[in-house]
């Protein structure tokens, strides 16, 4: 395991990146800090075929104007080729998130390995929203 992250782990507008921090962003920040690199260059230190595991489908729209998680993954120049996702993003946050489609259109495989746990994961993920 190279890094972990969860939404809101870093404060709002962290490093002048507007809005709240998402899990993928927090994970990438930690790698960037560890190697003293800007986030957009962490592909230089990630092993080939790094796999990302995330609870929710990476976003492809941010109401805050912050960079989307799909963009953050894609700018790593194919270092991440597979993303395992537990659930699609609920419409509570973004009505029609197309993060999966964008990633797949750019050569990143998106896998939903635990769809039978969907209702339980939604309940936990939506606590407090």
mmCIF file of C-alpha atoms in Angstrom:
data_model
loop_
_atom_site.group_PDB
_atom_site.id
_atom_site.type_symbol
_atom_site.label_atom_id
_atom_site.label_comp_id
_atom_site.label_asym_id
_atom_site.label_seq_id
_atom_site.Cartn_x
_atom_site.Cartn_y
_atom_site.Cartn_z
ATOM 1 C CA UNK A 1 0.000 0.000 0.000
ATOM 2 C CA UNK A 2 1.499 3.303 -1.086
ATOM 3 C CA UNK A 3 -0.991 5.726 0.436
ATOM 4 C CA UNK A 4 -4.452 6.085 1.912
ATOM 5 C CA UNK A 5 -6.880 8.968 1.943
ATOM 6 C CA UNK A 6 -10.413 9.890 2.856
ATOM 7 C CA UNK A 7 -12.636 12.788 1.908
ATOM 8 C CA UNK A 8 -12.196 15.932 3.995
ATOM 9 C CA UNK A 9 -8.932 14.619 5.466
ATOM 10 C CA UNK A 10 -7.194 17.839 4.460
ATOM 11 C CA UNK A 11 -8.734 21.251 5.144
ATOM 12 C CA UNK A 12 -10.899 23.120 2.668
ATOM 13 C CA UNK A 13 -8.911 24.990 -0.039
ATOM 14 C CA UNK A 14 -5.756 23.004 0.802
ATOM 15 C CA UNK A 15 -2.734 24.327 -1.122
ATOM 16 C CA UNK A 16 -5.028 26.874 -2.785
ATOM 17 C CA UNK A 17 -6.988 24.021 -4.421
ATOM 18 C CA UNK A 18 -10.562 25.307 -4.046
ATOM 19 C CA UNK A 19 -13.221 23.342 -2.232
ATOM 20 C CA UNK A 20 -13.187 20.266 -0.067
ATOM 21 C CA UNK A 21 -10.639 17.501 -0.497
ATOM 22 C CA UNK A 22 -11.743 14.168 -1.926
ATOM 23 C CA UNK A 23 -10.234 10.797 -0.983
ATOM 24 C CA UNK A 24 -8.206 10.378 -4.178
ATOM 25 C CA UNK A 25 -6.814 13.894 -3.841
ATOM 26 C CA UNK A 26 -5.790 13.260 -0.205
ATOM 27 C CA UNK A 27 -4.064 10.037 -1.206
ATOM 28 C CA UNK A 28 -2.128 11.801 -3.964
ATOM 29 C CA UNK A 29 -1.192 14.717 -1.673
ATOM 30 C CA UNK A 30 0.482 12.297 0.723
ATOM 31 C CA UNK A 31 2.568 10.732 -2.038
ATOM 32 C CA UNK A 32 3.517 14.185 -3.334
ATOM 33 C CA UNK A 33 4.549 15.303 0.156
ATOM 34 C CA UNK A 34 6.543 12.120 0.802
ATOM 35 C CA UNK A 35 8.588 12.615 -2.378
ATOM 36 C CA UNK A 36 8.619 16.426 -2.268
ATOM 37 C CA UNK A 37 6.907 16.645 -5.656
ATOM 38 C CA UNK A 38 3.927 18.592 -6.941
ATOM 39 C CA UNK A 39 0.903 16.309 -7.159
ATOM 40 C CA UNK A 40 0.912 16.335 -10.963
ATOM 41 C CA UNK A 41 4.382 14.714 -10.973
ATOM 42 C CA UNK A 42 3.754 11.757 -8.676
ATOM 43 C CA UNK A 43 3.580 9.515 -11.756
ATOM 44 C CA UNK A 44 7.397 9.740 -11.657
ATOM 45 C CA UNK A 45 7.523 7.722 -8.407
ATOM 46 C CA UNK A 46 4.503 5.432 -8.764
ATOM 47 C CA UNK A 47 5.222 1.831 -9.782
ATOM 48 C CA UNK A 48 4.052 0.771 -13.234
ATOM 49 C CA UNK A 49 0.436 -0.387 -13.235
ATOM 50 C CA UNK A 50 -0.412 1.129 -9.852
ATOM 51 C CA UNK A 51 -3.962 0.201 -8.817
ATOM 52 C CA UNK A 52 -6.311 2.621 -7.053
ATOM 53 C CA UNK A 53 -9.036 1.390 -4.693
ATOM 54 C CA UNK A 54 -11.812 3.838 -3.867
ATOM 55 C CA UNK A 55 -15.191 3.686 -2.183
ATOM 56 C CA UNK A 56 -16.980 5.986 -4.599
ATOM 57 C CA UNK A 57 -16.619 6.386 -8.350
ATOM 58 C CA UNK A 58 -14.055 9.128 -9.058
ATOM 59 C CA UNK A 59 -15.834 12.401 -9.738
ATOM 60 C CA UNK A 60 -15.786 14.084 -13.115
ATOM 61 C CA UNK A 61 -17.471 17.293 -11.956
ATOM 62 C CA UNK A 62 -16.835 19.479 -8.909
ATOM 63 C CA UNK A 63 -19.327 22.105 -7.802
ATOM 64 C CA UNK A 64 -16.444 23.911 -6.060
ATOM 65 C CA UNK A 65 -14.495 24.256 -9.287
ATOM 66 C CA UNK A 66 -11.762 22.055 -7.816
ATOM 67 C CA UNK A 67 -9.978 19.658 -10.172
ATOM 68 C CA UNK A 68 -11.934 16.429 -10.532
ATOM 69 C CA UNK A 69 -10.629 13.115 -9.300
ATOM 70 C CA UNK A 70 -10.900 11.683 -12.822
ATOM 71 C CA UNK A 71 -8.607 14.481 -14.063
ATOM 72 C CA UNK A 72 -6.184 13.856 -11.183
ATOM 73 C CA UNK A 73 -5.978 10.174 -12.140
ATOM 74 C CA UNK A 74 -5.588 10.844 -15.866
ATOM 75 C CA UNK A 75 -2.854 13.444 -15.456
ATOM 76 C CA UNK A 76 -0.672 10.739 -13.887
ATOM 77 C CA UNK A 77 0.200 9.667 -17.427
ATOM 78 C CA UNK A 78 -1.152 6.141 -17.253
ATOM 79 C CA UNK A 79 0.603 5.233 -13.984
ATOM 80 C CA UNK A 80 -2.833 4.091 -12.780
ATOM 81 C CA UNK A 81 -4.383 1.654 -15.228
ATOM 82 C CA UNK A 82 -7.061 0.116 -12.982
ATOM 83 C CA UNK A 83 -9.457 1.639 -10.448
ATOM 84 C CA UNK A 84 -11.512 -0.620 -8.181
ATOM 85 C CA UNK A 85 -14.693 1.147 -7.071
ATOM 86 C CA UNK A 86 -17.234 0.013 -4.500
ATOM 87 C CA UNK A 87 -20.167 2.191 -5.648
ATOM 88 C CA UNK A 88 -21.158 4.652 -8.351
ATOM 89 C CA UNK A 89 -21.376 8.201 -7.062
ATOM 90 C CA UNK A 90 -24.906 8.791 -5.755
ATOM 91 C CA UNK A 91 -26.907 11.589 -7.349
ATOM 92 C CA UNK A 92 -26.861 13.362 -3.979
ATOM 93 C CA UNK A 93 -23.555 14.984 -4.888
ATOM 94 C CA UNK A 94 -23.443 15.125 -8.683
ATOM 95 C CA UNK A 95 -26.636 14.112 -10.519
ATOM 96 C CA UNK A 96 -24.922 12.466 -13.502
ATOM 97 C CA UNK A 97 -21.302 11.732 -12.694
ATOM 98 C CA UNK A 98 -19.519 10.216 -15.673
ATOM 99 C CA UNK A 99 -16.147 9.557 -14.040
ATOM 100 C CA UNK A 100 -16.226 5.887 -15.007
ATOM 101 C CA UNK A 101 -16.916 6.680 -18.670
ATOM 102 C CA UNK A 102 -14.181 9.309 -18.812
ATOM 103 C CA UNK A 103 -11.590 7.033 -17.232
ATOM 104 C CA UNK A 104 -12.490 4.105 -19.489
ATOM 105 C CA UNK A 105 -12.443 6.328 -22.589
ATOM 106 C CA UNK A 106 -8.857 7.183 -21.651
ATOM 107 C CA UNK A 107 -7.669 3.613 -21.105
ATOM 108 C CA UNK A 108 -8.237 3.201 -17.356
ATOM 109 C CA UNK A 109 -10.139 0.037 -16.424
ATOM 110 C CA UNK A 110 -12.873 0.602 -13.810
ATOM 111 C CA UNK A 111 -14.019 -2.450 -11.821
ATOM 112 C CA UNK A 112 -16.946 -2.781 -9.397
ATOM 113 C CA UNK A 113 -16.061 -5.978 -7.481
ATOM 114 C CA UNK A 114 -18.563 -5.804 -4.589
ATOM 115 C CA UNK A 115 -21.862 -4.708 -6.122
ATOM 116 C CA UNK A 116 -23.730 -7.058 -3.775
ATOM 117 C CA UNK A 117 -22.725 -4.742 -0.884
ATOM 118 C CA UNK A 118 -24.108 -1.640 -2.592
ATOM 119 C CA UNK A 119 -26.847 -0.793 -0.065
ATOM 120 C CA UNK A 120 -24.548 -1.204 2.945
ATOM 121 C CA UNK A 121 -21.784 0.908 1.348
ATOM 122 C CA UNK A 122 -24.276 3.648 0.405
ATOM 123 C CA UNK A 123 -25.553 3.778 3.987
ATOM 124 C CA UNK A 124 -22.060 4.156 5.439
ATOM 125 C CA UNK A 125 -20.899 6.579 2.722
ATOM 126 C CA UNK A 126 -23.907 8.838 3.112
ATOM 127 C CA UNK A 127 -23.745 9.121 6.903
ATOM 128 C CA UNK A 128 -23.827 12.816 7.738
ATOM 129 C CA UNK A 129 -25.004 13.945 4.280
#
